[in-house]
Coordinates of C-alpha atoms and ligand atoms in Angstrom, one line a residue:
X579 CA 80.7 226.9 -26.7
X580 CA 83.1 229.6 -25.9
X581 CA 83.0 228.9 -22.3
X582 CA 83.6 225.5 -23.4
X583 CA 86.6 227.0 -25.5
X584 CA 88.3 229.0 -22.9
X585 CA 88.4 226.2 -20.2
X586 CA 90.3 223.7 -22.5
X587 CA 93.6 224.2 -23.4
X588 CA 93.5 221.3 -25.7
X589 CA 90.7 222.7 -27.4
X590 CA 92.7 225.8 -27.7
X591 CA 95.9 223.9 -28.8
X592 CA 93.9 222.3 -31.2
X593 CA 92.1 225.0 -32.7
X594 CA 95.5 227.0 -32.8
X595 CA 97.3 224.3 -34.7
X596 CA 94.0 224.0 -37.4
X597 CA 94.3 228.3 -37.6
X598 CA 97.8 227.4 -38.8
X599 CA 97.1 224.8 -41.1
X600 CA 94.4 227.0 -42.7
X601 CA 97.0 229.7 -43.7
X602 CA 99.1 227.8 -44.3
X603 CA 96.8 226.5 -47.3
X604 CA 95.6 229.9 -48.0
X605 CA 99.7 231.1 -48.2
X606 CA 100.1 228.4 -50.7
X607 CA 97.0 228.7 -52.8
X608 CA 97.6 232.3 -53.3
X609 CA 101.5 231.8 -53.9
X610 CA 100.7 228.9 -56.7
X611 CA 98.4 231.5 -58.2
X612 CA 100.8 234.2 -58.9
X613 CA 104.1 231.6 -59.7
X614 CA 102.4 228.8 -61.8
X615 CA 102.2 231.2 -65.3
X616 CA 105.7 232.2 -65.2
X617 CA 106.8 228.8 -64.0
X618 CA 104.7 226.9 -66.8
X619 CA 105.9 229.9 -69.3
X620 CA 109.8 229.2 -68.4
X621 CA 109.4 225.1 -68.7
X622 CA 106.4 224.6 -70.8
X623 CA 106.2 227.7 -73.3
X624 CA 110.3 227.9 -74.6
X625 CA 110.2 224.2 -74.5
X626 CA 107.4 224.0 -77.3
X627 CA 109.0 226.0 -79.7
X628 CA 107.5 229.1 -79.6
X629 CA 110.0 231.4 -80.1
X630 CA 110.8 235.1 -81.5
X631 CA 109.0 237.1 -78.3
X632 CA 105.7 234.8 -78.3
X633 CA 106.9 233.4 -74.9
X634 CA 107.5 236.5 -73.5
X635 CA 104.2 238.0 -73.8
X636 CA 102.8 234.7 -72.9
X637 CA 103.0 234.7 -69.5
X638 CA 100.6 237.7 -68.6
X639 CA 98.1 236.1 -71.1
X640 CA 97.8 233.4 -68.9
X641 CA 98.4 234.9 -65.9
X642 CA 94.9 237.0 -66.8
X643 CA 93.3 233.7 -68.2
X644 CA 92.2 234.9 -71.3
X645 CA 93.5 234.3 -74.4
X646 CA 91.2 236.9 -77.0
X647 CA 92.5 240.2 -77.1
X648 CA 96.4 240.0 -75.9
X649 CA 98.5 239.9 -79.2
X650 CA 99.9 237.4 -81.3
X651 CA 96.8 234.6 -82.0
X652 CA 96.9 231.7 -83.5
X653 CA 96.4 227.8 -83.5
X654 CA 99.9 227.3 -81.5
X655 CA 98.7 230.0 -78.7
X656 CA 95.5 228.8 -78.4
X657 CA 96.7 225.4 -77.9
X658 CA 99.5 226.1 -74.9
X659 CA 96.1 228.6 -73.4
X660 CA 94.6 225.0 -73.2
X661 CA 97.3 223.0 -71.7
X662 CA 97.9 226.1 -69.2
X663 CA 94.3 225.7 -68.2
X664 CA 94.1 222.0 -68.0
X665 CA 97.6 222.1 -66.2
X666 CA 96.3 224.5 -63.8
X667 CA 93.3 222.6 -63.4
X668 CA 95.1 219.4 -62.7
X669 CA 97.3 220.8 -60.6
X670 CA 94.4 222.7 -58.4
X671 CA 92.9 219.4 -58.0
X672 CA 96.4 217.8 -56.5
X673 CA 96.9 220.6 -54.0
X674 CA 93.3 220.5 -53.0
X675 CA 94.0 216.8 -52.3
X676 CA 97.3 216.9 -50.8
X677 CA 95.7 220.1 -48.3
X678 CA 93.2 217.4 -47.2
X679 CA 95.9 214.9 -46.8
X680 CA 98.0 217.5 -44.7
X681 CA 94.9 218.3 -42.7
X682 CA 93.8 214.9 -41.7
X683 CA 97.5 214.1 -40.8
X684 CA 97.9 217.5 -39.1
X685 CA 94.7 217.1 -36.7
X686 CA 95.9 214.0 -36.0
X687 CA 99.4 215.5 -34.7
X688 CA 97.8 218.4 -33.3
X689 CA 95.4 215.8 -31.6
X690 CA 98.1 213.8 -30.5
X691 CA 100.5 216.9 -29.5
X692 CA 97.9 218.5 -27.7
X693 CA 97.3 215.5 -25.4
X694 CA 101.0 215.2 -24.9
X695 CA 100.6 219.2 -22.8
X696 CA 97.0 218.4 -21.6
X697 CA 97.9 215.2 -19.8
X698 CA 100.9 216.2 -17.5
X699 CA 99.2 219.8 -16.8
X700 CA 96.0 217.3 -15.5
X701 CA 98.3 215.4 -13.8
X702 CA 99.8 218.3 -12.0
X703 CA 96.2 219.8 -11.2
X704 CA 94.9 216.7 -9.5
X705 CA 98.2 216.3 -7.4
X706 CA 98.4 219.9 -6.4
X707 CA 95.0 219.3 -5.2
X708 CA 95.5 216.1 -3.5
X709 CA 98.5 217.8 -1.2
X710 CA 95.8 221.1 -1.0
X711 CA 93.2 218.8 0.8
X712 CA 96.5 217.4 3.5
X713 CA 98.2 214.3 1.5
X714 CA 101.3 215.6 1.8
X715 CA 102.9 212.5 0.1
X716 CA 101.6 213.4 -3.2
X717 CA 104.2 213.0 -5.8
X718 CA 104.5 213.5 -9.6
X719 CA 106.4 211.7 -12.7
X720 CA 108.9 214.0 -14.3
X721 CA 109.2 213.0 -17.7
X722 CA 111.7 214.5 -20.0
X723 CA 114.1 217.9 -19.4
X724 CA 112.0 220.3 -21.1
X725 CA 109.3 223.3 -19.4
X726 CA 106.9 220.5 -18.2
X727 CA 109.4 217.9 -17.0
X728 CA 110.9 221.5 -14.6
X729 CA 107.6 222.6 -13.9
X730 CA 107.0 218.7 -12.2
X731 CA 110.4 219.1 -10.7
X732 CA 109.6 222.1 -9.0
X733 CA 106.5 220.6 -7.9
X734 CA 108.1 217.8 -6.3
X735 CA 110.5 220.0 -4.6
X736 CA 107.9 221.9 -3.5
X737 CA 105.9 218.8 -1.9
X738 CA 108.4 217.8 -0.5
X739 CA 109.5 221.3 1.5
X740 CA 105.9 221.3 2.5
X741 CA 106.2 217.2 3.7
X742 CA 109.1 218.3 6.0
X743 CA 107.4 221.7 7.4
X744 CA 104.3 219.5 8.0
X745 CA 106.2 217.2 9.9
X746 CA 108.6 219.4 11.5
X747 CA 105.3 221.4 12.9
X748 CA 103.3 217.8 14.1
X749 CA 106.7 217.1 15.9
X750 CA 106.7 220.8 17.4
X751 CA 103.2 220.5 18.9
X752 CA 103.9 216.7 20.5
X753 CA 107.3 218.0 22.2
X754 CA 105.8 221.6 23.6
X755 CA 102.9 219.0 24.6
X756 CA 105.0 216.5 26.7
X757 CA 107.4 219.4 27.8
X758 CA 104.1 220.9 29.4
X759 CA 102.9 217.8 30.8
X760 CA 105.6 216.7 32.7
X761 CA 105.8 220.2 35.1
X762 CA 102.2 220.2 35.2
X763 CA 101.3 217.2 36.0
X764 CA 104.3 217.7 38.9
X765 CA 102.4 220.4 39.5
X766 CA 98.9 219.0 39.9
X767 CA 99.9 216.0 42.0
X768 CA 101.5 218.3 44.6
X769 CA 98.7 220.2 44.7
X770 CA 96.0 217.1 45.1
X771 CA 98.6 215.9 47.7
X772 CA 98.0 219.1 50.0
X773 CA 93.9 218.9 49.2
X774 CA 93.7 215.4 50.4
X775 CA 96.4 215.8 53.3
X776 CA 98.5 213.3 52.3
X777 CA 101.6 216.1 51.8
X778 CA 102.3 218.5 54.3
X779 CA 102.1 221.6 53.7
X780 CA 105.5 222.1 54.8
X781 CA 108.3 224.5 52.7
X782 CA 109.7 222.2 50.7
X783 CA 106.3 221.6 49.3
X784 CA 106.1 225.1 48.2
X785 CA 109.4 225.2 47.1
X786 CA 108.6 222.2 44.7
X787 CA 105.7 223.3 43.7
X788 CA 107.6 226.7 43.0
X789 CA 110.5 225.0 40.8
X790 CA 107.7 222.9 38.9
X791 CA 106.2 226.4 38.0
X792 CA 109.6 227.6 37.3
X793 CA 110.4 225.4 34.9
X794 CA 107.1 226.5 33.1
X795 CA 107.8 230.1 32.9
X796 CA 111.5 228.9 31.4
X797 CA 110.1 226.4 29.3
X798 CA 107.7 229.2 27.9
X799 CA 110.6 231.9 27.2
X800 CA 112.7 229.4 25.7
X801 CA 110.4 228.6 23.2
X802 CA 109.2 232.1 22.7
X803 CA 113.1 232.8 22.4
X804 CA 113.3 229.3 19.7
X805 CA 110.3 230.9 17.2
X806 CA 111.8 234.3 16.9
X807 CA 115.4 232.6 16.1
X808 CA 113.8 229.9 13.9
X809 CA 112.2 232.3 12.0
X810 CA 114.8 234.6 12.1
X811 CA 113.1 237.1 13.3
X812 CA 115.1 239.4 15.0
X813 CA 117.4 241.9 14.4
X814 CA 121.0 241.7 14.6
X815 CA 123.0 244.6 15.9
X816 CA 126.6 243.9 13.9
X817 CA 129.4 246.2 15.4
X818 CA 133.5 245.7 15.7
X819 CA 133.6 243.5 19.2
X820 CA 137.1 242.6 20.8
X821 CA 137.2 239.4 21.5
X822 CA 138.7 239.2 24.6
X823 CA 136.6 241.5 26.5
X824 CA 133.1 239.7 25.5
X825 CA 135.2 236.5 27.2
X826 CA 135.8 238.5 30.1
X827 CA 132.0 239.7 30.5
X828 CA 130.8 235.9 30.3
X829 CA 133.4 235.1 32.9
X830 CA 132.9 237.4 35.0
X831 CA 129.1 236.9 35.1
X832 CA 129.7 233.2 36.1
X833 CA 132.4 233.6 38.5
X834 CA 130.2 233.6 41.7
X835 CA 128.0 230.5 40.3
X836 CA 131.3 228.2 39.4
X837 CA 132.6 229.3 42.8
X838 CA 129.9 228.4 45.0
X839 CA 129.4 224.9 43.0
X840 CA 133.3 224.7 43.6
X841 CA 134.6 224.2 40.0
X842 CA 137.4 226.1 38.6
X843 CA 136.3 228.7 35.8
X844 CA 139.5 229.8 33.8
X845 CA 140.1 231.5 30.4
X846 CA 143.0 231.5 27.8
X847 CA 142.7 234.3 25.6
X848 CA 145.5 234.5 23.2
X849 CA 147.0 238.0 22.4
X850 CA 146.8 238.7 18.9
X851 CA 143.3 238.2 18.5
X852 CA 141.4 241.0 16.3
X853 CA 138.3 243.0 16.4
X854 CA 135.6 240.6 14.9
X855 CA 131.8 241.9 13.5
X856 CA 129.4 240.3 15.5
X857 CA 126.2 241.6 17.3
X858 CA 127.7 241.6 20.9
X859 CA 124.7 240.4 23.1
X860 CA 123.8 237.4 20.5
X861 CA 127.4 236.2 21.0
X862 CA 127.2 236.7 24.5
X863 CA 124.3 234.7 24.9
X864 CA 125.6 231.4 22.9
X865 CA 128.8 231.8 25.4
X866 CA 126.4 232.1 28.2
X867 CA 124.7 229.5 27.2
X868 CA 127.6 227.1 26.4
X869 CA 129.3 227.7 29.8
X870 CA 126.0 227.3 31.6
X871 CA 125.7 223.3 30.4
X872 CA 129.5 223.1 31.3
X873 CA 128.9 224.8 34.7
X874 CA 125.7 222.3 35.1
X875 CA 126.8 219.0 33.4
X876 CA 130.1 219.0 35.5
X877 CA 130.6 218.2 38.7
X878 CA 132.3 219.8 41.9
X879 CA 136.0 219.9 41.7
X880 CA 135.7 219.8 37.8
X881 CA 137.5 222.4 35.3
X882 CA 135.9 224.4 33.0
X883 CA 138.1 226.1 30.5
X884 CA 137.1 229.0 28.4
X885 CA 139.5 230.0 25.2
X886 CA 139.6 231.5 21.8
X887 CA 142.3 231.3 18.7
X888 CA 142.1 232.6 15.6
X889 CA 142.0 229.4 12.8
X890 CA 142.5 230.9 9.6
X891 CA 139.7 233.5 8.7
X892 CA 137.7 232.7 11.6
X893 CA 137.7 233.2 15.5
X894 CA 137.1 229.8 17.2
X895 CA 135.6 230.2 21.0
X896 CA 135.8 227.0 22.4
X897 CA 133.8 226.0 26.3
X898 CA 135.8 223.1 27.6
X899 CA 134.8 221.4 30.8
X900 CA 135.7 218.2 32.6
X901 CA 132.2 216.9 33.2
X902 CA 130.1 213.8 32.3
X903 CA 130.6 214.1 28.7
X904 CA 128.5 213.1 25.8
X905 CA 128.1 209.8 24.4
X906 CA 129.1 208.9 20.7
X907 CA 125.9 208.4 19.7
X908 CA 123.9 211.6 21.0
X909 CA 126.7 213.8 19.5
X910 CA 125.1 214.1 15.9
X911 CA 121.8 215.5 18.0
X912 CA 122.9 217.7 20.3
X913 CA 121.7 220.5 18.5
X914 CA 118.3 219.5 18.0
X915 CA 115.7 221.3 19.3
X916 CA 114.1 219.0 22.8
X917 CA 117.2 216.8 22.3
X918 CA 118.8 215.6 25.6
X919 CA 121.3 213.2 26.5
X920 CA 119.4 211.7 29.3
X921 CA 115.9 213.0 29.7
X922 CA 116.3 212.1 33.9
X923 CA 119.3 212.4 34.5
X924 CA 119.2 216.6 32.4
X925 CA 116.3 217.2 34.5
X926 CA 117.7 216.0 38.0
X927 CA 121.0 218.2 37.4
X928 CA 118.7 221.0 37.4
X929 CA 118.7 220.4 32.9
X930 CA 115.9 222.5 30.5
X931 CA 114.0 221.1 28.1
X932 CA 117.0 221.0 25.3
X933 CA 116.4 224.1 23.8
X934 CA 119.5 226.0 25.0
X935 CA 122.0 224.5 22.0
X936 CA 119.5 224.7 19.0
X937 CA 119.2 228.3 20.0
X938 CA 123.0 228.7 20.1
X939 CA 123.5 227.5 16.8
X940 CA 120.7 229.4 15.0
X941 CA 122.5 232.6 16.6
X942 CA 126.0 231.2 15.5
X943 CA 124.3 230.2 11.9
X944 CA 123.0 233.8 11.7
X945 CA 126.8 234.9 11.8
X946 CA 127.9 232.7 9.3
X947 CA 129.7 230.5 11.7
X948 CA 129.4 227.0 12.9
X949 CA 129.1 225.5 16.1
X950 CA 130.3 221.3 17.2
X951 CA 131.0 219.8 20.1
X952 CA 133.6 217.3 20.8
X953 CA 133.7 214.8 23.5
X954 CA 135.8 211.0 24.3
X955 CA 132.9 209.6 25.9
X956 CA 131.3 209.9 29.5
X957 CA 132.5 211.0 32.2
X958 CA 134.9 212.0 29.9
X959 CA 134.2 216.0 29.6
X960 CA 133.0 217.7 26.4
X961 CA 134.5 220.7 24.2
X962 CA 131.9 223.2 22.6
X963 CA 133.2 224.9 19.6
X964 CA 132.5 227.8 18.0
X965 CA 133.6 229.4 15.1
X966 CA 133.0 233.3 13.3
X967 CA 134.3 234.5 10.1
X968 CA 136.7 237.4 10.4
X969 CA 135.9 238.9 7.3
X970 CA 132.2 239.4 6.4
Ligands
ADP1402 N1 128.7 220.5 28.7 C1 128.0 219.5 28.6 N2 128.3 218.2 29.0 C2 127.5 217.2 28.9 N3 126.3 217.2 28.3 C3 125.9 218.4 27.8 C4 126.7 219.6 27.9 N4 126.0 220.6 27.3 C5 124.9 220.0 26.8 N5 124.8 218.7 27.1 C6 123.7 217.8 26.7 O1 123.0 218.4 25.6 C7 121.6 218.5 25.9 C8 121.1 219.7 25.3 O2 121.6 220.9 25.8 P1 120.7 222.2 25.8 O3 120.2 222.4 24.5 O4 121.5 223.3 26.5 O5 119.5 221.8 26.7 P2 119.3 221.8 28.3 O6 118.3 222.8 28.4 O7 118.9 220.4 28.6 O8 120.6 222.2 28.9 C9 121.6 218.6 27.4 O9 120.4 218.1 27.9 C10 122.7 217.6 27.8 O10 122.2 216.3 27.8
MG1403 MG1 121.3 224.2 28.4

């Protein structure tokens, strides 16, 4: 029975409401007790008649129910003693039956009231469950704007940030899968080739087989690199940088590389630019990154323009280069994780696996900044942009 008790909160809504009822009664009972005398005293006993003090000492006769013994007798007292009692008697009988009246109708309520908390909290239970055992879909109704109609708000929000984690990690696991396949399987064939003697097991072989493997170990640091920046976890080291000489490092480390793949690296710095807070080797590495694509997605004899200007309250760094552009409609992805323009084409000019820019812009997003990329069309060149707020 108790057990029964503590597992129902309708039960216990109920029961609460019926406590209240109860002294509620017992409030009202005793309260009628203690005010009817003086009440029927100040409307019955003036009323009648009885003057010169007999209705003053009245009321404690009748509020002590007995009528022998309190001063002043006679036929007139006796009879008012009478009609007090019947009076009290009649009205006793009233309350009783209006209490029962007010209890049927409050159990009702209560009944009623109760179901109107039980239902939506059963409703919640089995949906919470549902998304516990992988239907991910689950939704509830949210009816009304009060504690309940939030609390199945919140749960729909809450479905629904667990929907897109779900699906964001079943997407995850097919693209690492495919990303692996393709060097692998590279791999294996060249392999099988020079078991059956159908390739020779000449350098080149090796060397392919080399790149294949190559790609692997990239393809493995990048994403090792993509969960600690997805997840944010890793530390940044924020310090006063000058702008212009974290330009000049990135330059200077892909001087020899633009050189020897004969395209013209230059940089515009202009003068006035200040001392921005930013961890130095993060930057460096969305710079490194950004002129790394240029450097690869352009070809010999192409430009590729380095240069920063302060907009406002922020430092923009923008990579521009003269290459094969980006069409309209792959803009909007670019920054995807696995996202490439052309999945051949990225991995003949020497591409990764797409990882490069979603990295960038988590580092960029880190120091409150933005990153976008501009570009007319193919073969029409692209700008990266990136911007950083002065003032932190
Ligand atoms: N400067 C650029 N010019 C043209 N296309 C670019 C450029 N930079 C990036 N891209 C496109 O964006 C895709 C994603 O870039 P990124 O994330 O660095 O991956 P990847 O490892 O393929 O370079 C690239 O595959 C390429 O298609
Ligand atoms: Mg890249």
């Amino acid at each position: 029975m108790i057990k029964f008790f503590r597992h129902h909160l309708g039960v216990k809504l109920f029961f609460s409401y019926l406590a209240v009822i109860l002294v509620g009664a017992l409030v009202l009972g005793l309260a009628t007790r203690f005010t009817l005398p003086e009440a029927f005293n100040s409307h019955l006993g003036l009323g009648m008649g009885l003057g010169n003090g007999q209705g003053m000492t009245l009321a404690p006769a009748l509020r002590f129910g007995a009528s022998a013994g309190v001063q002043g007798t006679g036929p007139g007292r006796t009879a008012v003693v009478d009609l007090f009692n019947s009076f009290q008697a009649s009205f006793n009988e009233a309350l009783l039956l209006a209490l029962v009246a007010a209890g049927v109708v409050a159990i009702l309520v209560s009944l009623l009231l109760s179901r109107g908390v039980v239902a939506p909290v059963r409703i919640l239970t089995t949906a919470s469950q549902r998304i516990a055992d992988g239907h991910y879909g689950e939704r509830v109704q949210s009816k009304g704007s009060d504690e309940l109609g939030q609390l199945a708000n919140s749960f729909n929000q809450m479905a629904e940030k667990l929907e897109q984690v779900e699906s964001m990690r079943r997407q995850l696991i097919g693209d690492v899968s495919h990303e692996l396949r393709t060097p692998l399987t590279a791999i294996k064939g060249s392999m099988e080739g020079l078991m059956d003697g159908v390739l020779l097991a000449s350098p080149e072989t090796y060397q392919q087989i080399h790149q294949e493997a190559d790609r692997l170990a990239h393809l493995v640091d990048d994403l090792q690199e993509l969960s600690r920046v997805e997840a944010g976890a890793y530390p940044l080291d924020i310090r006063p940088v000058v702008v212009s000489r974290l330009i000049q490092t990135t330059f200077k480390g892909f001087a020899g590389q633009a050189q020897s793949k004969g395209i013209e690296l230059s940089g515009e710095i202009s003068a006035e630019l200040p001392v921005f807070l930013v961890d130095e080797d993060r930057i460096t590495q969305v710079l490194t990154n950004l002129v790394g694509n240029a450097l690869q997605y352009t070809p010999r004899g192409g430009q590729v323009t380095i240069s920063s200007r302060r907009q406002g309250n922020e430092i923009h760094i923008s990579v521009a280069d003269t290459g094969i552009g980006i069409p309209a409609e792959s803009l909007p992805h670019l920054f995807t994780r696995f996202y490439r323009v052309d999945k051949s084409r990225s991995r003949q000019a020497g591409g990764g696996s797409g990882i490069g820019l979603t990295i960038a812009r988590h580092l960029v997003e880190a120091h409150g900044g933005r990153i976008w990329v501009e570009s007319a069309g193919e073969a029409q060149g692209s700008t990266f942009t990136f911007s950083i707020p002065i003032t932190k």
